[in-house]
Amino acid sequence: MATGSNKSVLVLPGDGIGPEVMGEVLRVAEWFADRRAVRLDVTEDLVGGCCYDAHGVAVQDKTMLKATQVDAVLFGAVGGPKWDAAPREQRPEAGLLRLRKDLDLFANLRPAIVLDALVDASTLKAEVVRGLDLLILRELTAGVYFGTPRGRADLPDGTRRVIDTQSYTEEEIVRVVRVGFELARKRKNRLHSAEKSNVMETGVFWREIAGRIARDEFPDVEFHHILADNCAMQLVRNPKQFDVIVTDNLFGDILSDEAAMMTGSLGMLPSASLGPVDPKTGKRNALYEPVHGSAPDIAGQGKANPLAMLLSFAMMLRYSFDLPEDANLVDRAAQDVLNDGFRTGDIMQPGMTPISTAEMGTKLIAALDRLNG
Ligand code: IPM
Ligand code: MG
């Protein structure tokens, strides 16, 4: 049940463990071409610190152009201490932020699912996380990440001051909150909107708009306002009360790391970043990346867990290529490998079999073969 026509994918492995985990994705993509006729035209390019080393910029203009032309971007990870001294506009992270901003990838979906096989890998009690399936929807193109003015200034008395700006337009809030409601409708029909309306103007505005959309457009969806700090607390107290949480860029960054850890490891969490649908072509820009970073401390040692990257590939099949059956195959293969007791170091538990990054890819492909019959 796969596509006949080729889909174009820009692959940006990046730094640290990025190339290792992306390598496993390329193997799995080959399996899909051979066995499921999912043919991808893959172009590979540099982003992050490796691009800075080669070209003096975190991402090249030609790569940006390519990213707007392809059907989807697969992104590994960027950054590392090697580039601590790079100018801020060319730090590895700047490449990722430019991709998010220029492609208008405002809706960042970060699902946190606790698989039965990994219940005991979580630092929380098994009964708190068993069966957990929540989705953080993070606004990704505005807020304090991009607000101006920003920067340092010298004060007349010789001391210094520094500014970041949290800013949201009405439309920036409206569009991401709507996506939150639409996602909730396809899940357990419950949405929490997290902000700091007790302290911040942006929080008050966010709350007003979310409340209005709830009343006017989605009266059928169970809806709650929640303060972001309380949300952080409730996530560890009773995470299963949540279905979808919609929140701004900065709170989403923090809450998604917290949610990720419920699942046992950051190495398990995929994400999808989606732009608006072009009304003329029906196309939307999309970038898929693991939530984890470049982990320079374990890079190049075959220790990284490729599952978050592989599950991001599955999200691409689901959201950009409308291939739910193929996406499900990857999800189920990942579960089978874990059920069979295979673990990378980040999710290792007593009695399980430790394996490397590449072995995880091999096991996953073997599981795909079995599932595909
Ligand atoms: C994330 C990361 C990024 C962010 C960094 C690498 C810029 O932490 O995707 O969550 O802060 O958004
Ligand atoms: Mg983060």
Coordinates of C-alpha atoms in Angstrom, one line a residue, residues 3 72 111 146 150 167 186-187 221 250 298 352:
T3 CA 3.4 5.3 -3.0
A72 CA 10.3 16.7 4.0
P111 CA 4.6 12.7 21.6
F146 CA 12.9 35.0 18.1
R150 CA 17.5 41.2 22.3
S167 CA 6.4 38.3 21.9
K186 CA -8.2 12.7 17.0
R187 CA -7.0 11.5 20.4
V221 CA -13.3 19.2 23.3
L250 CA 10.1 28.2 25.7
I298 CA 29.0 9.5 23.4
M352 CA 18.4 -7.1 29.0

